[in-house]
Amino acid sequence: MVSLTIEGRPVTVPDGMSILEAAKTAGVLVPHYCYHPGLPVAGVCRMCLVEVEKMPKLAPACATSVMEGQVVHVHSPKALEARKGVLEFLLINHPLDCPICDQAGECELQDYTFAEGRADSRYREPKRFNPVEDFGGDVLYVQNRCILCTRCVRFMSDVADEPVLNVSERGDRAFIGKAEGHDLTNPWAGNVIDLCPVGALLSKDFLNKARAWELDRAPTVCTGCSQGCNAVVETRDNVPVRLKPRPNDAVNQYYMCEVGRQSYREFARRDRADQPLVRINGTLTEVDWEDAVTAAVGALSGKRVVVLASPNLSNEALFLLERLVAQLNGQGVFRVARGETVPLPGVADLALREERAANAAGARLLGFAEVTTVGSALRHDDALLVVGDALDGVTPSELAALSSLVFVGTTIPTAVAERAVAVLPITNTVEEEGTFTNLRGRVQRFLQGRTAPGVARPSWFVLTDLLAATGGAAEFHLPADVFAAMVSTHQAFAGLDYESLGMHGLPVLASETATAGAAI
């Protein structure tokens, strides 16, 4: 360990740590552009210059290791003057188009110029202009705004292991170029947009949708696959418009894939079921919640019940379903969509996983059996309770022998519209609170990011009502209550609670069970 002083604050950090990272432990932000904790150090922007006593020149904090007894001044007049010069240089050709730039409000050049830059410009010549270039995939390159920090180049070379980008030309003509015949269609290429500290690399999908200050944000967990990448869901006027990665060293570091990013569209669907429905005279008709629950229980009573649960339901919902299956003496099954596994080479154990669902591991831990087809689990005259599953690919013939069908979900599949006795509308992941268990057995929380449509209720709330109506013991008022009951009855989750999970999660005791067959 090494002890030093940064801005008058004594700190003790591991030997070999950079001054920039050491300053973070002291609560001091050293301005920087090219440095990112998930990328190799380049030391090209010179924005992190600090004054170190007994050193003859200012030192780049990102590329200078701490030493015993060092005294570092981040905001000394000499360091401030140097960074002011860097900002003036960067703004020579950078357009002041903040009113139309998608990065406005999140731009580090904007922030540092406001904090430490000159109040005026000494540059009188016309600014250089270059056209916007389509980099392929979801990425636009606005060369005028580029400050050549090279974060995008290093990500594609050292993390994605696909060196598509480079610094072309030199001097004042330098720009980010693409290798001839290649573009940014890599499944992880969208991360260059997050890494760009200014508005040079933009998302075509998000372009002009919202300004940063119009967005509400909530921590969530991506439902694109079983990796369980930590994410932030951003909404404008209660409509999800973007998913961005949330750092978690144990799961996804700073990154997420394109499949995960685009999964926000599923949360923004407009064809939502938002009123409880009961079939009356052959037509699904709006009723109140009490009548819908009564009709649902009536349709399930006295029959062998098969519960088809979505592997994107929370642990809390699956736990209540497990109780409901036991109460009805039925069978609990789930299906998982599958696809190609796509690892991110530069980050160990991070990949777009084969299982395209967030909580298949949780479903297994809570006693649900995986099936490939719905029909394989059904017998003649069964009652089917579908919770969250969209019944994709299910043919009418597979449901023909059912005595009744009850649907608890967010959107109504065609097969349900034709057969359901009752429809109970529930919220999706960004409209409720709960936990998922990822393929490594890590239990992670997600929080509510928007209000539910109509009178749709959280899945755990609706399933509590169903359980109570069928005679089961269920008195839960919060998702934390359901989680506590699950922990008390399932050894695999022993010792966990919402407080200890925090927003980065903890592994379950039976993580080996959850990870079976999940290796890349």
Coordinates of C-alpha atoms in Angstrom, one line a residue:
M1 CA 0.0 0.0 0.0
V2 CA 1.1 3.6 -0.7
S3 CA 0.2 6.7 1.3
L4 CA 0.1 10.1 -0.3
T5 CA -1.8 13.4 -0.2
I6 CA -4.1 14.6 -2.9
E7 CA -5.6 18.1 -2.6
G8 CA -4.7 18.1 1.1
R9 CA -6.5 14.8 1.7
P10 CA -4.4 11.8 2.9
V11 CA -5.2 8.6 1.1
T12 CA -3.7 5.1 1.2
V13 CA -4.1 3.0 -2.0
P14 CA -2.6 -0.1 -3.6
D15 CA 0.9 0.2 -5.1
G16 CA 0.8 0.8 -8.8
M17 CA -2.5 2.6 -8.9
S18 CA -2.7 5.8 -11.0
I19 CA -3.0 9.2 -9.5
L20 CA -6.3 9.6 -11.3
E21 CA -7.8 6.5 -9.7
A22 CA -6.3 7.4 -6.3
A23 CA -7.9 10.8 -6.5
K24 CA -11.3 9.1 -6.9
T25 CA -10.8 7.4 -3.5
A26 CA -10.2 10.8 -2.0
G27 CA -13.4 12.2 -3.6
V28 CA -11.4 14.4 -6.0
L29 CA -12.3 14.3 -9.7
V30 CA -9.4 14.8 -12.1
P31 CA -10.8 16.0 -15.5
H32 CA -10.0 13.5 -18.3
Y33 CA -11.1 12.5 -21.8
C34 CA -9.0 9.6 -23.1
Y35 CA -8.8 7.7 -19.8
H36 CA -11.5 5.1 -19.1
P37 CA -11.1 2.4 -16.4
G38 CA -12.2 -0.3 -18.9
L39 CA -9.6 0.6 -21.6
P40 CA -5.8 0.6 -21.8
V41 CA -4.2 3.9 -20.8
A42 CA -3.3 6.1 -23.8
G43 CA -2.4 9.4 -22.2
V44 CA -3.1 11.4 -25.4
C45 CA -5.6 14.1 -24.3
R46 CA -3.5 15.8 -21.6
M47 CA -6.6 16.9 -19.8
C48 CA -5.7 15.1 -16.6
L49 CA -2.5 17.1 -16.0
V50 CA -1.8 17.6 -12.3
E51 CA 1.0 19.2 -10.3
V52 CA 3.1 16.8 -8.2
E53 CA 5.5 18.3 -5.7
K54 CA 9.2 17.7 -6.6
M55 CA 8.4 16.8 -10.2
P56 CA 9.7 19.3 -12.7
K57 CA 6.7 19.1 -15.1
L58 CA 3.0 18.6 -14.8
A59 CA 2.1 14.9 -14.8
P60 CA -0.7 13.1 -16.7
A61 CA -2.7 11.6 -13.8
C62 CA -3.9 8.7 -15.8
A63 CA -0.4 7.5 -16.7
T64 CA 1.5 8.4 -13.5
S65 CA 1.6 5.8 -10.7
V66 CA 1.3 6.9 -7.0
M67 CA 4.5 6.9 -4.9
E68 CA 5.0 7.0 -1.2
G69 CA 4.7 10.5 0.3
Q70 CA 3.6 12.1 -3.0
V71 CA 1.8 15.5 -2.6
V72 CA -0.6 16.1 -5.6
H73 CA -2.3 19.3 -6.4
V74 CA -5.2 18.9 -8.8
H75 CA -6.5 22.5 -8.7
S76 CA -3.3 24.4 -8.4
P77 CA -3.0 27.6 -10.6
K78 CA -0.3 25.8 -12.7
A79 CA -2.5 22.7 -13.3
L80 CA -5.6 24.8 -14.0
E81 CA -3.8 27.0 -16.5
A82 CA -2.5 23.9 -18.4
R83 CA -6.0 22.4 -18.6
K84 CA -7.5 25.7 -19.7
G85 CA -5.0 25.6 -22.6
V86 CA -6.0 22.1 -23.5
L87 CA -9.7 23.1 -23.6
E88 CA -8.9 26.2 -25.7
F89 CA -7.1 23.9 -28.2
L90 CA -9.9 21.4 -28.3
L91 CA -12.5 24.1 -29.0
I92 CA -10.6 25.6 -32.0
N93 CA -12.6 23.5 -34.4
H94 CA -15.2 21.9 -32.2
P95 CA -18.6 23.4 -33.2
L96 CA -20.6 25.0 -30.5
D97 CA -23.8 23.2 -31.6
C98 CA -24.9 22.1 -28.1
P99 CA -28.5 23.1 -28.8
I100 CA -28.8 20.3 -31.5
C101 CA -26.1 17.8 -30.2
D102 CA -27.5 14.6 -28.8
Q103 CA -24.7 14.6 -26.2
A104 CA -25.7 18.0 -24.7
G105 CA -26.2 17.6 -21.0
E106 CA -23.9 14.5 -20.9
C107 CA -20.9 16.0 -22.7
E108 CA -17.7 16.1 -20.8
L109 CA -16.2 18.8 -23.0
Q110 CA -19.3 20.9 -22.2
D111 CA -18.9 20.2 -18.4
Y112 CA -15.1 20.8 -18.2
T113 CA -15.3 24.0 -20.3
F114 CA -17.9 25.3 -18.0
A115 CA -15.9 24.4 -14.9
E116 CA -12.3 25.3 -16.0
G117 CA -12.3 26.7 -19.6
R118 CA -11.9 30.2 -20.9
A119 CA -14.9 32.5 -21.0
D120 CA -14.1 33.6 -24.5
S121 CA -12.3 32.5 -27.6
R122 CA -9.2 34.0 -29.3
Y123 CA -9.8 32.1 -32.5
R124 CA -11.2 34.2 -35.3
E125 CA -10.9 32.0 -38.3
P126 CA -13.8 29.9 -39.6
K127 CA -14.2 26.5 -38.0
R128 CA -13.4 23.4 -40.1
F129 CA -16.4 21.5 -41.4
N130 CA -16.7 17.8 -42.2
P131 CA -19.7 15.8 -43.2
V132 CA -21.4 13.3 -40.9
E133 CA -20.4 9.7 -41.7
D134 CA -22.5 6.5 -41.2
F135 CA -20.1 4.0 -39.4
G136 CA -22.6 1.1 -39.9
G137 CA -24.6 -0.7 -37.3
D138 CA -26.3 1.9 -35.0
V139 CA -23.4 4.4 -35.0
L140 CA -23.0 7.8 -36.7
Y141 CA -19.6 9.6 -36.7
V142 CA -19.8 13.4 -36.4
Q143 CA -16.2 14.3 -37.2
N144 CA -16.5 18.0 -36.4
R145 CA -17.1 17.1 -32.7
C146 CA -14.3 14.5 -32.4
I147 CA -11.5 15.3 -29.9
L148 CA -9.5 12.2 -30.9
C149 CA -9.4 10.7 -27.4
T150 CA -9.2 7.2 -29.2
R151 CA -11.5 5.5 -26.7
C152 CA -13.5 4.0 -29.6
V153 CA -10.4 2.8 -31.3
R154 CA -9.0 1.1 -28.2
F155 CA -12.4 -0.5 -27.5
M156 CA -12.7 -2.1 -30.9
S157 CA -9.0 -3.2 -30.9
D158 CA -8.4 -4.3 -27.3
V159 CA -11.9 -5.2 -26.0
A160 CA -14.0 -6.2 -29.0
D161 CA -10.9 -7.7 -30.7
E162 CA -12.1 -6.4 -34.1
P163 CA -9.7 -3.4 -35.0
V164 CA -12.1 -1.7 -37.4
L165 CA -11.3 1.9 -36.3
N166 CA -8.1 3.8 -36.5
V167 CA -6.7 7.4 -36.4
S168 CA -6.3 8.3 -40.0
E169 CA -4.2 11.2 -41.2
R170 CA -2.1 13.3 -38.8
G171 CA -1.9 16.7 -37.2
D172 CA -4.9 19.0 -37.7
R173 CA -6.3 16.7 -40.4
A174 CA -6.5 13.6 -38.2
F175 CA -9.9 11.8 -37.8
I176 CA -11.3 8.5 -36.8
G177 CA -11.4 6.2 -39.8
K178 CA -12.7 2.8 -40.6
A179 CA -10.7 -0.1 -42.1
E180 CA -11.7 -0.4 -45.8
G181 CA -14.6 -2.7 -46.3
H182 CA -15.5 -2.9 -42.6
D183 CA -18.0 -1.1 -40.4
L184 CA -19.4 -1.2 -36.9
T185 CA -21.9 -4.1 -37.2
N186 CA -20.1 -5.9 -34.4
P187 CA -22.7 -7.1 -31.8
W188 CA -20.8 -5.0 -29.1
A189 CA -20.1 -1.9 -31.2
G190 CA -22.7 0.2 -29.5
N191 CA -20.4 0.6 -26.6
V192 CA -18.3 3.1 -28.5
I193 CA -21.3 5.5 -28.2
D194 CA -21.2 5.3 -24.4
L195 CA -17.4 5.6 -24.3
C196 CA -17.3 8.8 -26.5
P197 CA -17.0 11.7 -24.1
V198 CA -18.4 14.2 -26.6
G199 CA -21.1 14.0 -29.3
A200 CA -18.8 12.5 -32.0
L201 CA -20.3 9.0 -32.0
L202 CA -24.1 8.9 -31.8
S203 CA -26.8 6.3 -31.8
K204 CA -29.0 6.4 -34.9
D205 CA -31.8 4.8 -32.9
F206 CA -31.8 7.5 -30.2
L207 CA -31.0 10.4 -32.5
N208 CA -33.2 13.5 -31.6
K209 CA -35.5 11.4 -29.4
A210 CA -34.9 13.3 -26.2
R211 CA -32.5 15.7 -24.4
A212 CA -30.5 14.4 -21.4
W213 CA -32.4 16.6 -19.0
E214 CA -35.8 15.4 -20.1
L215 CA -35.0 11.8 -19.1
D216 CA -35.9 9.9 -16.0
R217 CA -33.6 7.1 -15.0
A218 CA -33.9 3.9 -12.9
P219 CA -31.5 1.0 -12.4
T220 CA -32.6 -2.3 -14.0
V221 CA -31.3 -5.6 -15.3
C222 CA -31.2 -6.4 -19.0
T223 CA -33.7 -9.2 -20.0
G224 CA -32.0 -9.9 -23.3
C225 CA -30.2 -13.0 -22.1
S226 CA -29.1 -14.9 -19.0
Q227 CA -25.9 -12.8 -18.5
G228 CA -28.0 -10.3 -16.4
C229 CA -26.1 -7.2 -17.5
N230 CA -26.7 -4.2 -15.2
A231 CA -28.4 -1.4 -17.0
V232 CA -30.2 1.9 -16.6
V233 CA -33.6 2.4 -18.3
E234 CA -34.2 5.9 -19.4
T235 CA -37.8 7.2 -20.0
R236 CA -39.2 10.3 -21.5
D237 CA -42.8 11.2 -20.5
N238 CA -43.1 7.7 -19.1
V239 CA -42.0 6.0 -22.4
P240 CA -38.8 3.9 -22.4
V241 CA -36.4 5.4 -25.0
R242 CA -33.0 3.9 -24.2
L243 CA -31.1 1.2 -22.2
K244 CA -27.5 2.0 -21.2
P245 CA -25.0 -0.2 -19.3
R246 CA -24.6 0.3 -15.6
P247 CA -21.1 -0.7 -14.3
N248 CA -20.8 -3.9 -12.3
D249 CA -17.3 -5.6 -12.3
A250 CA -18.8 -8.9 -11.3
V251 CA -21.2 -9.1 -14.3
N252 CA -20.6 -6.8 -17.3
Q253 CA -18.0 -4.3 -16.2
Y254 CA -19.0 -1.2 -18.3
Y255 CA -20.6 -2.8 -21.4
M256 CA -23.7 -4.4 -22.9
C257 CA -24.5 -5.8 -26.3
E258 CA -26.7 -4.6 -29.1
V259 CA -29.4 -7.2 -28.4
G260 CA -29.7 -5.9 -24.8
R261 CA -29.7 -2.3 -25.9
Q262 CA -32.6 -2.8 -28.3
S263 CA -34.6 -4.8 -25.8
Y264 CA -36.0 -1.5 -24.5
R265 CA -38.5 -1.7 -27.4
E266 CA -40.3 -4.6 -25.7
F267 CA -41.0 -2.3 -22.7
A268 CA -42.4 0.5 -24.9
R269 CA -45.1 -1.6 -26.7
R270 CA -48.4 0.2 -27.2
D271 CA -50.5 -2.9 -27.5
R272 CA -50.6 -3.5 -23.8
A273 CA -53.3 -5.3 -21.9
D274 CA -54.3 -2.7 -19.3
Q275 CA -57.7 -3.8 -18.1
P276 CA -58.8 -7.2 -16.6
L277 CA -61.0 -9.1 -19.0
V278 CA -63.4 -12.0 -18.6
R279 CA -65.0 -14.0 -21.4
I280 CA -68.8 -13.2 -21.3
N281 CA -71.0 -14.6 -24.1
G282 CA -68.0 -15.5 -26.1
T283 CA -66.3 -12.1 -25.9
L284 CA -63.5 -10.8 -23.6
T285 CA -65.2 -8.1 -21.7
E286 CA -63.7 -5.5 -19.2
V287 CA -64.5 -6.2 -15.6
D288 CA -63.1 -5.1 -12.3
W289 CA -60.1 -6.9 -10.7
E290 CA -62.2 -8.9 -8.1
D291 CA -64.4 -10.4 -10.8
A292 CA -61.5 -11.2 -13.0
V293 CA -59.6 -13.0 -10.2
T294 CA -62.8 -14.9 -9.3
A295 CA -63.3 -16.0 -12.9
A296 CA -59.7 -17.1 -13.2
V297 CA -59.9 -19.2 -10.0
G298 CA -63.1 -20.7 -11.2
A299 CA -61.5 -21.7 -14.5
L300 CA -58.6 -23.4 -12.7
S301 CA -60.5 -25.2 -9.9
G302 CA -61.1 -28.9 -10.1
K303 CA -58.7 -29.5 -13.0
R304 CA -55.1 -30.5 -13.4
V305 CA -53.4 -27.2 -13.8
V306 CA -50.3 -26.6 -15.9
V307 CA -48.5 -23.3 -15.2
L308 CA -46.5 -22.0 -18.1
A309 CA -44.2 -19.3 -16.7
S310 CA -42.0 -16.9 -18.5
P311 CA -38.3 -17.1 -17.7
N312 CA -38.4 -13.3 -17.6
L313 CA -40.6 -13.2 -14.5
S314 CA -38.9 -12.1 -11.3
N315 CA -37.8 -14.5 -8.6
E316 CA -40.7 -13.1 -6.5
A317 CA -43.3 -13.9 -9.1
L318 CA -41.8 -17.4 -9.8
F319 CA -41.8 -18.1 -6.0
L320 CA -45.5 -17.3 -5.7
L321 CA -46.2 -19.4 -8.8
E322 CA -44.4 -22.3 -7.2
R323 CA -46.8 -22.0 -4.3
L324 CA -49.7 -21.8 -6.6
V325 CA -48.6 -24.9 -8.4
A326 CA -48.4 -26.8 -5.1
Q327 CA -51.8 -25.4 -4.0
L328 CA -53.5 -26.6 -7.2
N329 CA -51.5 -29.8 -7.3
G330 CA -50.3 -28.9 -10.8
Q331 CA -47.1 -28.7 -12.8
G332 CA -44.8 -25.7 -13.4
V333 CA -43.0 -25.5 -16.7
F334 CA -41.2 -22.8 -18.8
R335 CA -39.7 -22.3 -22.3
V336 CA -36.5 -20.4 -23.2
A337 CA -35.8 -18.8 -26.6
R338 CA -32.2 -19.6 -27.7
G339 CA -29.7 -18.0 -30.0
E340 CA -26.0 -17.8 -30.7
T341 CA -23.5 -17.2 -27.9
V342 CA -21.5 -14.1 -28.7
P343 CA -18.6 -13.3 -26.2
L344 CA -16.9 -10.0 -25.7
P345 CA -13.3 -11.1 -26.1
G346 CA -11.7 -8.5 -23.9
V347 CA -13.9 -9.1 -20.8
A348 CA -13.8 -12.5 -19.1
D349 CA -17.1 -14.2 -18.7
L350 CA -19.1 -11.6 -20.5
A351 CA -21.2 -12.7 -23.5
L352 CA -24.6 -12.5 -25.2
R353 CA -25.7 -15.9 -23.9
E354 CA -27.5 -18.7 -25.7
E355 CA -30.5 -18.4 -23.3
R356 CA -32.4 -15.3 -24.3
A357 CA -34.1 -14.8 -21.0
A358 CA -33.1 -13.1 -17.7
N359 CA -34.2 -15.6 -15.1
A360 CA -34.1 -19.2 -16.5
A361 CA -31.7 -20.0 -13.6
G362 CA -34.2 -18.6 -11.1
A363 CA -37.0 -20.7 -12.6
R364 CA -34.9 -23.9 -12.3
L365 CA -34.0 -23.1 -8.6
L366 CA -37.7 -22.6 -7.9
G367 CA -38.7 -25.9 -9.3
F368 CA -39.9 -25.2 -12.8
A369 CA -39.1 -27.7 -15.5
E370 CA -37.9 -26.6 -19.0
V371 CA -39.9 -27.8 -22.0
T372 CA -39.4 -27.3 -25.6
T373 CA -43.0 -27.2 -26.6
V374 CA -46.1 -26.3 -24.7
G375 CA -48.0 -29.3 -26.0
S376 CA -45.5 -31.7 -24.4
A377 CA -46.6 -30.7 -21.0
L378 CA -50.4 -30.8 -21.6
R379 CA -52.8 -33.6 -21.2
H380 CA -56.4 -33.9 -22.3
D381 CA -58.8 -31.6 -20.3
D382 CA -56.0 -29.8 -18.5
A383 CA -56.3 -26.1 -17.4
L384 CA -53.5 -23.9 -18.6
L385 CA -52.3 -20.9 -16.6
V386 CA -50.0 -18.8 -18.7
V387 CA -47.9 -16.2 -16.8
G388 CA -45.8 -13.8 -18.9
D389 CA -45.2 -16.2 -21.8
A390 CA -46.2 -14.7 -25.1
L391 CA -47.1 -18.2 -26.5
D392 CA -44.9 -17.5 -29.6
G393 CA -45.0 -20.5 -32.0
V394 CA -47.8 -22.2 -30.1
T395 CA -50.3 -23.7 -32.6
P396 CA -54.1 -23.8 -31.9
S397 CA -53.9 -27.6 -32.1
E398 CA -51.6 -27.6 -29.0
L399 CA -54.3 -25.9 -27.0
A400 CA -57.3 -27.7 -28.5
A401 CA -57.6 -30.3 -25.7
L402 CA -57.6 -27.7 -22.9
S403 CA -60.6 -27.4 -20.7
S404 CA -59.8 -23.7 -19.9
L405 CA -57.0 -21.1 -20.3
V406 CA -56.2 -18.2 -18.0
F407 CA -53.7 -15.6 -19.1
V408 CA -51.6 -13.3 -16.8
G409 CA -49.4 -11.1 -19.0
T410 CA -48.6 -7.8 -20.6
T411 CA -49.8 -8.2 -24.2
I412 CA -52.5 -10.6 -25.4
P413 CA -51.3 -13.3 -27.9
T414 CA -53.7 -14.3 -30.7
A415 CA -54.2 -17.8 -29.2
V416 CA -55.2 -16.2 -25.9
A417 CA -57.7 -13.9 -27.5
E418 CA -59.5 -16.9 -28.9
R419 CA -59.4 -19.2 -25.9
A420 CA -58.8 -17.4 -22.6
V421 CA -61.5 -17.4 -19.9
A422 CA -59.8 -14.6 -18.1
V423 CA -57.0 -12.1 -18.8
L424 CA -55.2 -10.4 -15.8
P425 CA -52.9 -7.6 -17.0
I426 CA -49.5 -7.3 -15.2
T427 CA -46.6 -4.9 -15.4
N428 CA -43.3 -5.6 -17.2
T429 CA -39.8 -5.5 -15.7
V430 CA -39.4 -1.7 -15.9
E431 CA -42.8 -1.1 -14.3
E432 CA -42.2 -3.1 -11.1
E433 CA -39.5 -4.0 -8.5
G434 CA -38.0 -7.4 -8.1
T435 CA -34.9 -9.7 -8.6
F436 CA -33.5 -11.9 -11.3
T437 CA -30.9 -14.8 -10.9
N438 CA -28.4 -14.8 -13.7
L439 CA -26.6 -17.8 -15.2
R440 CA -23.9 -17.6 -12.6
G441 CA -26.4 -17.7 -9.8
R442 CA -26.1 -14.0 -9.0
V443 CA -29.3 -12.5 -7.6
Q444 CA -29.7 -8.9 -8.8
R445 CA -32.4 -6.2 -8.1
F446 CA -34.2 -4.1 -10.6
L447 CA -36.3 -1.0 -9.7
Q448 CA -39.5 0.5 -11.2
G449 CA -38.7 3.0 -13.9
R450 CA -42.2 4.0 -15.2
T451 CA -45.8 3.8 -14.1
A452 CA -48.0 1.0 -15.3
P453 CA -50.6 1.4 -18.1
G454 CA -54.3 1.4 -17.2
V455 CA -54.9 -0.7 -14.1
A456 CA -52.2 -3.3 -14.7
R457 CA -50.7 -4.5 -11.5
P458 CA -47.3 -5.9 -10.6
S459 CA -47.0 -9.6 -11.3
W460 CA -46.2 -10.5 -7.6
F461 CA -49.3 -8.6 -6.5
V462 CA -51.7 -10.4 -9.0
L463 CA -50.2 -13.8 -8.1
T464 CA -50.6 -13.0 -4.4
D465 CA -54.3 -12.4 -5.1
L466 CA -54.6 -15.6 -7.1
L467 CA -52.9 -17.6 -4.4
A468 CA -55.1 -16.2 -1.7
A469 CA -58.2 -16.9 -3.8
T470 CA -57.3 -20.5 -4.2
G471 CA -56.9 -20.9 -0.4
G472 CA -53.2 -20.5 -0.1
A473 CA -51.6 -18.4 2.7
A474 CA -50.4 -15.2 1.1
E475 CA -50.2 -11.8 2.8
F476 CA -47.5 -9.8 1.0
H477 CA -47.6 -6.0 0.8
L478 CA -44.2 -5.4 -0.8
P479 CA -41.9 -7.4 -3.2
A480 CA -39.4 -7.4 -0.3
D481 CA -41.9 -9.4 1.8
V482 CA -42.2 -12.0 -1.0
F483 CA -38.4 -12.1 -1.3
A484 CA -38.1 -12.6 2.5
A485 CA -40.6 -15.5 2.4
M486 CA -38.7 -17.1 -0.5
V487 CA -35.4 -16.8 1.4
S488 CA -36.9 -18.4 4.5
T489 CA -38.1 -21.5 2.5
H490 CA -35.4 -22.0 -0.1
Q491 CA -31.9 -22.8 1.2
A492 CA -30.3 -21.7 -2.0
F493 CA -31.2 -18.0 -1.3
A494 CA -30.3 -18.2 2.4
G495 CA -28.9 -15.1 3.9
L496 CA -30.0 -12.7 1.2
D497 CA -32.3 -9.6 1.5
Y498 CA -32.9 -6.5 -0.5
E499 CA -30.5 -4.4 1.6
S500 CA -27.6 -6.8 1.4
L501 CA -28.1 -7.3 -2.4
G502 CA -27.7 -3.6 -3.0
M503 CA -27.7 -2.7 -6.7
H504 CA -24.9 -5.0 -7.6
G505 CA -26.3 -8.3 -6.3
L506 CA -24.9 -11.3 -4.6
P507 CA -24.5 -15.0 -5.6
V508 CA -26.9 -17.7 -4.3
L509 CA -25.5 -20.6 -2.3
A510 CA -26.5 -23.0 -5.1
S511 CA -24.8 -21.1 -7.8
E512 CA -23.2 -24.3 -9.2
T513 CA -26.7 -25.6 -9.9
A514 CA -27.7 -22.4 -11.7
T515 CA -24.6 -22.4 -13.9
A516 CA -24.9 -26.0 -15.1
G517 CA -24.3 -26.0 -18.8
A518 CA -23.9 -22.2 -19.0
A519 CA -20.2 -22.0 -20.0
I520 CA -19.3 -20.1 -23.2

